[in-house]
XYZ file of C-alpha atoms in Angstrom:
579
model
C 26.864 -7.142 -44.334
C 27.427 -5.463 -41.153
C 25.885 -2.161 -42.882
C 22.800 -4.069 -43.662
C 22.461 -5.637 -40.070
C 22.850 -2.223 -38.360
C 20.194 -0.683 -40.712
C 18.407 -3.599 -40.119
C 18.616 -3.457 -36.139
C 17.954 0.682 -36.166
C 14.677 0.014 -38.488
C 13.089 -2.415 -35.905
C 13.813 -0.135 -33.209
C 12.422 2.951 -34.618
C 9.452 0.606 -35.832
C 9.174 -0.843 -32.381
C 9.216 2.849 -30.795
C 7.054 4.119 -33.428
C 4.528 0.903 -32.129
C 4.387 1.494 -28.896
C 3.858 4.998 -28.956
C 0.713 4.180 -31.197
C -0.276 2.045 -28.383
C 0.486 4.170 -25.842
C -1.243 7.536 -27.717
C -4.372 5.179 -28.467
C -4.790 4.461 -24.724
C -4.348 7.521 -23.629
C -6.893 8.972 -25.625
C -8.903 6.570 -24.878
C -9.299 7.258 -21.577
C -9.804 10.608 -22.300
C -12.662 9.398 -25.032
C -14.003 6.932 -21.901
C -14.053 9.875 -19.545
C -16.107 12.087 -21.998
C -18.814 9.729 -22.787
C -19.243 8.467 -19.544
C -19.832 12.436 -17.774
C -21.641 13.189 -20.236
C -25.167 14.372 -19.367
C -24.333 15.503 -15.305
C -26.259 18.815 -15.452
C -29.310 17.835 -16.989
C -32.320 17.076 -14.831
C -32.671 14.512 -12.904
C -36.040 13.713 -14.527
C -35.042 14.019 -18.033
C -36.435 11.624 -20.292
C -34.475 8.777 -20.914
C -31.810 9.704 -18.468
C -33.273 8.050 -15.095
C -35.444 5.317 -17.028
C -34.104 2.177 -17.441
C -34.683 0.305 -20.433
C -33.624 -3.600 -20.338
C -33.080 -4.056 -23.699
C -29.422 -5.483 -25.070
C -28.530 -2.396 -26.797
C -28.266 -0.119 -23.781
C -26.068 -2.277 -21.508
C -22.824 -0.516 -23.289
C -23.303 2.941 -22.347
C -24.041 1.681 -18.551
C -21.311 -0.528 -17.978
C -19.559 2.777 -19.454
C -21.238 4.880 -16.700
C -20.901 1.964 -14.171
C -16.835 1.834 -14.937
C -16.623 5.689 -14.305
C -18.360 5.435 -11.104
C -16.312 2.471 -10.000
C -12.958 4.495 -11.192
C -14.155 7.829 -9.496
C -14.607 5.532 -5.980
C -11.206 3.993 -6.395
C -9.399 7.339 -6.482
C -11.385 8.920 -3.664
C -10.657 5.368 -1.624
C -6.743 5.842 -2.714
C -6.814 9.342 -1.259
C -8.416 8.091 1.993
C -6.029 5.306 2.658
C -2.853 7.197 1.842
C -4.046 9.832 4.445
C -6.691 7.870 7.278
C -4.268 4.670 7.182
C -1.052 6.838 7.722
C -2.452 8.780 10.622
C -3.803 6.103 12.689
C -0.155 3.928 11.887
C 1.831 7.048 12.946
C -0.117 8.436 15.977
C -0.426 6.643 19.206
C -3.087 8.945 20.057
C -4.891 8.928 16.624
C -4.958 5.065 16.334
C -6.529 4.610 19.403
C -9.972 6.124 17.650
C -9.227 6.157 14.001
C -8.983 2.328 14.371
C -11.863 1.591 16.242
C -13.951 3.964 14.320
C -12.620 2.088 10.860
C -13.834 -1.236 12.328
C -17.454 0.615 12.436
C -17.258 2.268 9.363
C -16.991 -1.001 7.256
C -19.760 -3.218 9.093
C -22.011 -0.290 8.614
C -24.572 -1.658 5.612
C -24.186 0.415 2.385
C -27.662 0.941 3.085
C -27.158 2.730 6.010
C -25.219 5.122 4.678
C -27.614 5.836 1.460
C -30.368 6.526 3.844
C -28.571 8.967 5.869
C -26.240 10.638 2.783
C -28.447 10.475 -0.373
C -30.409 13.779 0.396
C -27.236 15.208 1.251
C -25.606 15.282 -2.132
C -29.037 15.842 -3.949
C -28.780 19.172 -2.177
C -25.429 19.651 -4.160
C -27.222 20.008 -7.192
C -30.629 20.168 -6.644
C -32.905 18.344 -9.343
C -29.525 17.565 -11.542
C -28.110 13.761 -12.014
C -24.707 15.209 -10.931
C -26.534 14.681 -7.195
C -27.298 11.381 -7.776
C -24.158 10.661 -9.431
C -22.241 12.048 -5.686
C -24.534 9.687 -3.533
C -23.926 6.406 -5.725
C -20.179 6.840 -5.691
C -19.966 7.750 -1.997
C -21.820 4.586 -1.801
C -19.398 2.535 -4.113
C -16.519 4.406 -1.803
C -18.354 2.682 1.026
C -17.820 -0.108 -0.333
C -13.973 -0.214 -0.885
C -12.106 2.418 0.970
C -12.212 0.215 4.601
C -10.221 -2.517 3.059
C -7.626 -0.532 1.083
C -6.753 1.532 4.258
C -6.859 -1.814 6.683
C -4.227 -2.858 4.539
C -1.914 -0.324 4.025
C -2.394 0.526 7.713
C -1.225 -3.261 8.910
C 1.507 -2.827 6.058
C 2.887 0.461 7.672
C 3.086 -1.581 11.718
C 4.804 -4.441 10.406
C 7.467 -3.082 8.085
C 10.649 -5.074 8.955
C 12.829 -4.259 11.405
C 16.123 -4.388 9.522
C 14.639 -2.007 6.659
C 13.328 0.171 9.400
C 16.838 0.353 10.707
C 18.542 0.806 7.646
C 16.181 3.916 7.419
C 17.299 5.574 10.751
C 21.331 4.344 9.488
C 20.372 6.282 6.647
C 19.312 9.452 8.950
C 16.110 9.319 6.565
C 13.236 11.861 7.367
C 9.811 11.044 8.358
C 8.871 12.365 4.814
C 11.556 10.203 2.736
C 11.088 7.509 4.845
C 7.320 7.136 3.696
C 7.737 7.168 0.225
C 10.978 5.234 -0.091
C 10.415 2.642 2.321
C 6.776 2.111 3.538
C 4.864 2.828 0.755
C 7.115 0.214 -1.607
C 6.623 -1.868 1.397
C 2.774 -1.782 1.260
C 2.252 -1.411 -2.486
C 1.990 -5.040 -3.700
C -0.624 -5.578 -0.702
C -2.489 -2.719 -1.842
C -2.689 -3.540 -5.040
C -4.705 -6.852 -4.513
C -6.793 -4.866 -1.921
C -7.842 -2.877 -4.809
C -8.491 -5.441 -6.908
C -10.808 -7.263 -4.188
C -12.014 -3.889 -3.418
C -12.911 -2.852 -7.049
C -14.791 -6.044 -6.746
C -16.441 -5.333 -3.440
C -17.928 -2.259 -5.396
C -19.601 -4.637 -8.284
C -21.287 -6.319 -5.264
C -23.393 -3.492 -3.751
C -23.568 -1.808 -7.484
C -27.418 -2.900 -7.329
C -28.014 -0.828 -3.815
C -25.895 1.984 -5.118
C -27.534 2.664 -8.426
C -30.894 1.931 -7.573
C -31.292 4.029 -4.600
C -34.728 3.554 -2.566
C -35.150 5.340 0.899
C -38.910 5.613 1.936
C -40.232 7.805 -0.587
C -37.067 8.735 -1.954
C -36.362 6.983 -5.090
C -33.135 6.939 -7.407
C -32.510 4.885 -10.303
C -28.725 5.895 -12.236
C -28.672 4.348 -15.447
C -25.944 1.567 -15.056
C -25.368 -2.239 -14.883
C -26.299 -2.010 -11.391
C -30.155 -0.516 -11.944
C -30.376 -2.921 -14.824
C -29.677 -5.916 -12.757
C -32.299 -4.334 -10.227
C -34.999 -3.829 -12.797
C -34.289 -7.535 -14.297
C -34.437 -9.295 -11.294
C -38.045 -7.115 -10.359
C -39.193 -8.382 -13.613
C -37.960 -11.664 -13.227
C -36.613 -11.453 -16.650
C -33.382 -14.091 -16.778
C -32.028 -13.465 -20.168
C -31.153 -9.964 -18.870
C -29.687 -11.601 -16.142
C -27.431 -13.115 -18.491
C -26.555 -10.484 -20.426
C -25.676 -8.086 -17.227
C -23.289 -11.015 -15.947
C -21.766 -11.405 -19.756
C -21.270 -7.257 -19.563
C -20.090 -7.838 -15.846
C -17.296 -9.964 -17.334
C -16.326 -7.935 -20.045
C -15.936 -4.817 -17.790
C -13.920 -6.790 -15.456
C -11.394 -8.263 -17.450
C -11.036 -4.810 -19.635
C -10.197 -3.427 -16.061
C -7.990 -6.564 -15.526
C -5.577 -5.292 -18.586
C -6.105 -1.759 -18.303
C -5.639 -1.356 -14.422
C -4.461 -3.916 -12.373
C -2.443 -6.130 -14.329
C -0.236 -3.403 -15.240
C -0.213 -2.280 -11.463
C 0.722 -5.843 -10.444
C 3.615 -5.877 -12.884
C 4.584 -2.376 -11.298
C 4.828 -3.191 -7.506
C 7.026 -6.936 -8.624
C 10.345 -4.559 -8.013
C 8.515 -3.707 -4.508
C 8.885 -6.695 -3.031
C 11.061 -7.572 0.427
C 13.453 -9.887 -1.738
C 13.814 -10.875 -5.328
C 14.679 -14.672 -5.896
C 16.340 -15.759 -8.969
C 14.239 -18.296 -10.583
C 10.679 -15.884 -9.983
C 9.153 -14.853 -12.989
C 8.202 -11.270 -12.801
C 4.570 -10.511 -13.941
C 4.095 -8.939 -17.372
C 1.764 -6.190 -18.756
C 1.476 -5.119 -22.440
C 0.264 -2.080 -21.179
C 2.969 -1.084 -18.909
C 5.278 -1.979 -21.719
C 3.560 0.156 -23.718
C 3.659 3.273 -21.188
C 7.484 2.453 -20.475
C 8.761 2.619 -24.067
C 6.430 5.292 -25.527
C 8.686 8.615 -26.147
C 5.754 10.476 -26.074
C 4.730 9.207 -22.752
C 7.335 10.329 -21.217
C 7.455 13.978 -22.950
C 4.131 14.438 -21.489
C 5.207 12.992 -17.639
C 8.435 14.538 -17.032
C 7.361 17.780 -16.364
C 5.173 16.134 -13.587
C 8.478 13.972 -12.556
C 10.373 16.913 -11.910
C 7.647 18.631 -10.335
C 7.326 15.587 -8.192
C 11.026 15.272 -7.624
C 10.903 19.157 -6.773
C 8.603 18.547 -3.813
C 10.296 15.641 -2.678
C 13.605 17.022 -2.411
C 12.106 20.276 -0.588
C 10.275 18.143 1.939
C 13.208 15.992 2.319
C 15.612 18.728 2.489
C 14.745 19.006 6.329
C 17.805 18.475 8.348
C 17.416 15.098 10.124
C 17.540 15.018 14.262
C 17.684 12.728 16.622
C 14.927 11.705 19.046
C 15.319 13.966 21.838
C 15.090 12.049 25.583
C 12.392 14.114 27.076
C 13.284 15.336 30.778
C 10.775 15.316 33.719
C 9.299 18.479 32.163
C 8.206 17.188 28.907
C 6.989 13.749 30.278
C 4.317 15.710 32.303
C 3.226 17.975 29.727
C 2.535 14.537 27.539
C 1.012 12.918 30.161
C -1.275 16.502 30.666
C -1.890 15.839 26.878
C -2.922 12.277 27.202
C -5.658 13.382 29.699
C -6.743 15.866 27.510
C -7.033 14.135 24.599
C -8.543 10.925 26.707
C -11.349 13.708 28.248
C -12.054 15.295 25.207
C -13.315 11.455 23.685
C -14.965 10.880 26.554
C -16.861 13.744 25.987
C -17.679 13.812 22.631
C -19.058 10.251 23.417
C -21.120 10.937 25.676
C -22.562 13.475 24.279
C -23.031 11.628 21.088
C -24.502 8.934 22.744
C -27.125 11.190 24.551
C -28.167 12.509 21.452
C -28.768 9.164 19.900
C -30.430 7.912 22.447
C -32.784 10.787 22.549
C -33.214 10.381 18.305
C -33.522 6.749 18.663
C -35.768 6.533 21.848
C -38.394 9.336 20.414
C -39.049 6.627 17.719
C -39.036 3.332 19.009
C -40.320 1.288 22.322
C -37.837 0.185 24.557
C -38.259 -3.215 24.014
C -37.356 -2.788 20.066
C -33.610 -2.076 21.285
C -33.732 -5.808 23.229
C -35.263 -7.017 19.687
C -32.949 -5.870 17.608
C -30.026 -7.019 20.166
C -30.988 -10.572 19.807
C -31.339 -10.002 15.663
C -28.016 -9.066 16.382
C -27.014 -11.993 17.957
C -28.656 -14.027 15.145
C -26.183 -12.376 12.570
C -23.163 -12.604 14.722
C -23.472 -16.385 14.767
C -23.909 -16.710 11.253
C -20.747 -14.018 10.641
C -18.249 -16.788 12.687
C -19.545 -19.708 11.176
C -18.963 -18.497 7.718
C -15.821 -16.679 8.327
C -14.471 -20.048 10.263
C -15.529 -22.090 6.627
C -14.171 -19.079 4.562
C -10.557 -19.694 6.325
C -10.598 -23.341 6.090
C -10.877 -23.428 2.447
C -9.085 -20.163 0.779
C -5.982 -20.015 2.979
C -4.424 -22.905 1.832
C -5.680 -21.933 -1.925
C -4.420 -18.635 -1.428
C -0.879 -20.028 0.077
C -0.620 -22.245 -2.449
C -1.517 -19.866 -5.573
C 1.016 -17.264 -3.760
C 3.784 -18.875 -3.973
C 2.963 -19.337 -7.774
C 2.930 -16.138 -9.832
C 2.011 -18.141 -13.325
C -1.042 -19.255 -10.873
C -1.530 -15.950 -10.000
C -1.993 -15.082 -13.220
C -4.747 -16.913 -14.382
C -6.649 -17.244 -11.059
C -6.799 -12.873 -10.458
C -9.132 -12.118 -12.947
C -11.668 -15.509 -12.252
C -11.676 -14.256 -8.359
C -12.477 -10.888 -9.761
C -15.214 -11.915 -11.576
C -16.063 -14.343 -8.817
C -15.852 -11.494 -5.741
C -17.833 -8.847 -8.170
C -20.977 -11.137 -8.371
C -23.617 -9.990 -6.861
C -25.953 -11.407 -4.585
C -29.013 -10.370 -6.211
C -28.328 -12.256 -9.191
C -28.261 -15.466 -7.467
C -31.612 -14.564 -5.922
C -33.882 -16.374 -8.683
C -31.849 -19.972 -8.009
C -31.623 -18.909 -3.838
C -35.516 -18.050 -3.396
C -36.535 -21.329 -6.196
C -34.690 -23.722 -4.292
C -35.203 -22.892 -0.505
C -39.307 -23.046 -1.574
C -39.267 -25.693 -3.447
C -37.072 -27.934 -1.072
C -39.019 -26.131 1.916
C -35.614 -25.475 3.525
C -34.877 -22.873 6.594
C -34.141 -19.445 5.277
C -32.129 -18.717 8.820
C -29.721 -21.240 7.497
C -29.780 -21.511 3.541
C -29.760 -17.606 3.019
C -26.726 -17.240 5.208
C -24.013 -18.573 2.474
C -25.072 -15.095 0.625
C -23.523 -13.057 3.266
C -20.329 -14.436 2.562
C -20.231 -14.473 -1.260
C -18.776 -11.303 -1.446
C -16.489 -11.014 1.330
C -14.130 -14.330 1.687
C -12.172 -13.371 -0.896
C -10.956 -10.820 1.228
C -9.496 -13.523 3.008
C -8.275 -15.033 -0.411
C -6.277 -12.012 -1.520
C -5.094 -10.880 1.430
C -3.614 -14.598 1.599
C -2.383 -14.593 -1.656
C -0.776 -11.089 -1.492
C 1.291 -12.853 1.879
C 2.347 -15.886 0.316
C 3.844 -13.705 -2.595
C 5.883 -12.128 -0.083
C 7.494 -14.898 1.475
C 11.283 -14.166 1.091
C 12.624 -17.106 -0.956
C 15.304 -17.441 1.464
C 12.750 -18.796 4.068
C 11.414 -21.274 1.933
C 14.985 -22.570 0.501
C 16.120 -22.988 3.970
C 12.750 -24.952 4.449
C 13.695 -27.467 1.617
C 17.316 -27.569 2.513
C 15.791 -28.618 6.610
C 13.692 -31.351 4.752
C 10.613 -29.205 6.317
C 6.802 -30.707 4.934
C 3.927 -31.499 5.320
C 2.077 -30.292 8.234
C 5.303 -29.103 9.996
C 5.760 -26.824 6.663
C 2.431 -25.311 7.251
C 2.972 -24.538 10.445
C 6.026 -23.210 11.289
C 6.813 -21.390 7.472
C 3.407 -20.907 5.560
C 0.811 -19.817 8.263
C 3.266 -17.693 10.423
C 4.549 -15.601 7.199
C 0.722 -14.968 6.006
C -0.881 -14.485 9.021
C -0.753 -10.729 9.735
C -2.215 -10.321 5.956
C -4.859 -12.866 6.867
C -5.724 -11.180 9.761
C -5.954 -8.141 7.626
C -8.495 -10.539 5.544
C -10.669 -11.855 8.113
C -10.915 -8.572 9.906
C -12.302 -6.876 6.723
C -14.114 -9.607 5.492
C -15.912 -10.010 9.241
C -17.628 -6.388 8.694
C -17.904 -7.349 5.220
C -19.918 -9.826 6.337
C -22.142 -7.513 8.505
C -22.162 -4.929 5.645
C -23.424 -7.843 3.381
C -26.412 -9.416 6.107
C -28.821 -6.495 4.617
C -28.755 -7.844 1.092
C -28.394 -11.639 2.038
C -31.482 -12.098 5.166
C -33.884 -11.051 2.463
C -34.315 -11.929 -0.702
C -36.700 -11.338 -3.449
C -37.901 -12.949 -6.683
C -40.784 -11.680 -7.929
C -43.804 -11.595 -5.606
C -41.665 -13.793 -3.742
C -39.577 -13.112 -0.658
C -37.952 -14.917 1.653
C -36.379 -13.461 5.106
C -34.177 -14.459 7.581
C -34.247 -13.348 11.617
C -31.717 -11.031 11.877
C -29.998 -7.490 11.999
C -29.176 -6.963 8.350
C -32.773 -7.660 7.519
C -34.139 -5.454 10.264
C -32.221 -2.924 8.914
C -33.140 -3.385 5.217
C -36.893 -3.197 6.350
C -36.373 -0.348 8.185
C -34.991 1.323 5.130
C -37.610 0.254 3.092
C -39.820 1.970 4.863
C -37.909 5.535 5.709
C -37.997 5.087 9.600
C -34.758 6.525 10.378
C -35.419 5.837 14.214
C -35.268 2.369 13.683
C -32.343 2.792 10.979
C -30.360 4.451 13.398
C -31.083 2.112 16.271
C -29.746 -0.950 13.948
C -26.799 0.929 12.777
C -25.881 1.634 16.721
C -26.294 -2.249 17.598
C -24.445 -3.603 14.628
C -21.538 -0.617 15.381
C -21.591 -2.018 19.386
C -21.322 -5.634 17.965
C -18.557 -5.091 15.668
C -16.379 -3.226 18.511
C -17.012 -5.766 21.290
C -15.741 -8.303 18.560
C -13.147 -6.181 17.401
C -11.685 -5.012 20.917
C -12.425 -8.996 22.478
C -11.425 -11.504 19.553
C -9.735 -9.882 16.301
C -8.061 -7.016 17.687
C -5.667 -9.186 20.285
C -4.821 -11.489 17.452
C -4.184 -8.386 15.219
C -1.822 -7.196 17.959
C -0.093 -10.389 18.002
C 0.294 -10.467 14.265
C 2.395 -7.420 14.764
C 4.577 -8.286 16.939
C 4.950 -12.045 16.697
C 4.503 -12.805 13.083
C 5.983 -9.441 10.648
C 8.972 -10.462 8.254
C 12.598 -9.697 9.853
């Protein structure tokens, strides 16, 4: 009997090995298979037949959510890249941070349009009259579109790391280089994870102004989801419409299982504490990957590669902090002037030579113009963010501290953050006619369609950090209601909600030139301010006045930055990290 059992037990295991390595061997070729098909046809011309038109018809929609997936992958990995190395610098230099920080707040309020018209003729030049050209410009613009968040996260991950892991670190005489990888990066990694997601999401809502690329006479159309929605909404054809959100879906959820969910289940171990009654997340995927053999044949050569250059770089003999005499406090202090005259410089001189570009262009009185549009957009930017707040951070608190929540809501605020504004153009454009409304005030809510659920993740991604031990001693102090909220919930998310509303403020500015004007049909509607000054501007290739918009949005987004979010930031650090 026991024979039969123990035969009984080895069968199912080898069957149960034998499965998963099925599994496993299918998706790995399947990537491979995904890759193929989706690079296929780089070299050709640009002007091939059938490879720049667009046909609307239900049969092609597979192949360009396949080319739309491979663009949004290829962006993800260059974004990954960039926050691993931007983030890092500006958390680890004084000097550094002091521009790489302001310079980030710029980058992501700067419409993706902005950086089409400026870029696109760039990376045509990498292969002239080839798609592979095209291909560079869209995913630079898709990169655009996530990179700021990802690296705005893992950069307010690396300054509030808490202090007793930080000293166990130095206890441990770690080096800078083992420090990083065993400490700060598992400290970010679940908050970077759900920055992805809302940033893989970010890059379904400017897929129509990537793909379709239109600068003056400059005119780019990448088969993909993106150009299709484009083409559907200039031909004002809604079952299309449908069928590009039902693809939209599909995509997003396949992505769901194939990407994140397994990363989500990856970073649970990452986490500041582990309580006893959570339920860690689950992936069939990851289960797959784990207990494959052949998985692993293939990745431990990498592994020990990996462990190779680990143990070299961490091989450096640990040393103290030397105290730096009178000597070496006046050669920093020669440094800091240095470094502080060298910006001031390049500053000025940059600013001359905009000035010059800019003023050779337009009248004088356009810059006043376009500083009240500004103004316009700035008003609309607080209001929205102020609403966004008031309604996802106590949905994202309470959907935080509830991982089978989690669950089910991630891939609906997916879908919900990919949707782009275009497609509710037709219902937008209808009802503010037909009601007569004000466009200044009914096109607003557009702008911030796409970027409060930076505020929702970011939330979400805090509450699932709040050490259990925080919120037992809560219960055990007969702590509720509003006294709960305040002095336990809103302190332990607020440095990843500030994270949140930072992003999702320039996402809001990023968003104005697809939400002041919209278009259905012959009809279009417009609202005063920057974004749509911008937008026109690009419409009609005059880089002088494309420039001049992009320099008083940039200014905006500073003065904000430096005046309102950037003390609270600060105080997020030092008030409100976990420790």
């Amino acid at each position: 009997m026991n024979k039969q059992h123990g035969l009984a037990a080895k069968l199912s295991h080898r069957f149960s090995a034998l499965f998963w390595d099925l599994v496993a061997i299918l998706l790995v070729l399947g990537l491979i298979v995904f890759l193929a098909q989706a690079s296929r046809g780089l070299m050709q011309p640009l002007t091939a037949p059938g490879e720049t038109a667009i046909s609307l018809d239900a049969s092609a929609l597979p192949e360009y959510a396949l080319r739309t997936s491979l663009r949004m992958l290829a962006a993800m990995i260059l974004s990954l890249l960039f926050t691993f190395t931007y983030a890092t610098w500006a958390a680890k230099s004084q000097r550094a941070g002091q521009i790489l920080i302001p310079l980030l707040d710029i980058l992501q309020s700067v419409p993706i349009l902005g950086f089409i018209s400026v870029t696109v003729v760039f990376f045509m030049s990498f292969a002239p009259g080839k798609i592979l050209g095209a291909e560079l410009a869209a995913i630079f613009a898709i990169f655009t579109s996530q990179a700021w968040n990802m690296a705005f996260s893992f950069y307010q991950s690396l300054r509030t790391v808490p202090v007793e892991l930080a000293e166990a670190s130095r206890s441990f005489r770690l080096t800078p280089w083992m420090r990083f990888w065993k400490l700060e990066v598992p400290f970010a990694m679940p908050a970077l994870v759900w920055n992805m997601m809302v940033s893989m999401s970010a890059g379904w809502f400017f897929v129509v102004a990537s793909e379709a690329i239109s600068v003056g006479s400059t005119t780019v159309t990448l088969p993909g989801i993106g150009s299709y929605i484009a083409l559907a909404i200039d031909q004002r054809d809604l079952d299309a419409v449908g069928r590009a959100i039902a693809v939209m879906l599909i995509v997003i959820l396949i992505y769901d299982q194939l990407l994140f969910r397994p990363l989500v289940a990856w970073v649970d171990h990452f986490h500041f504490e582990q309580h006893a009654d959570r339920v860690p997340p689950r992936s069939w995927v990851l289960t797959a990957l784990r207990r494959s053999r052949w998985v692993a044949i293939i990745f431990v050569p990498l592994a020990r590669i990996w462990r190779w250059i680990y143990q070299i770089s961490g091989g450096v003999t640990y040393k103290e902090r030397f105290h730096q005499n009178e000597t070496g406090a006046s050669i920093a202090s020669w440094l800091d002037w240095l470094w502080y005259g060298g910006i001031a410089m390049v500053c000025t001189f940059l600013s001359w030579k905009i000035k010059i570009f800019v003023l050779q262009g337009v009248a004088l009185d356009e810059v006043g113009t376009a500083i009240l549009l500004g103004c316009s957009t700035m008003v609309r930017v607080f209001v929205l963010i102020a609403i966004a707040s008031i309604i996802w951070v106590p949905v994202g608190i309470w959907i935080g501290l509830r991982p089978g929540a989690a669950r089910i809501v991630q891939p609906i605020a997916q879908f919900m953050a990919a949707f782009p504004a275009n497609l509710l153009f037709p219902l937008a454009v209808s009802g503010i006619v037909a009601l007569q409304l004000n466009p200044d005030i009914w096109l607003s809510p557009l702008m911030i369609l796409g970027t409060q659920w930076y505020i929702l993740f970011n939330v979400i991604a805090g509450a699932s950090t709040i050490p259990g031990e925080l919120r037992d001693i809560g219960t055990n102090l007969g702590v509720r209601g509003w006294l709960w909220w305040r002095r336990i919930a809103l302190p332990a998310v607020f440095p990843f909600y500030m994270t949140g509303a930072v992003t999702a403020s320039g996402g809001s500015w990023n968003a104005s030139i697809v939400a002041e004007i919209a278009s259905w049909g012959n009809t279009t509607l417009k609202a005063h301010g920057l974004g749509a000054y911008i937008a026109e501007a690009t419409a009609d290739g005059d880089f002088h006045r494309i420039v001049l918009g992009i320099a008083v949005m940039s200014a905006f987004v500073v003065v904000i930055n430096r005046l309102f979010w950037r003390p609270l930031y600060t105080l997020a650090e030092r008030k409100y990290r976990l420790g």
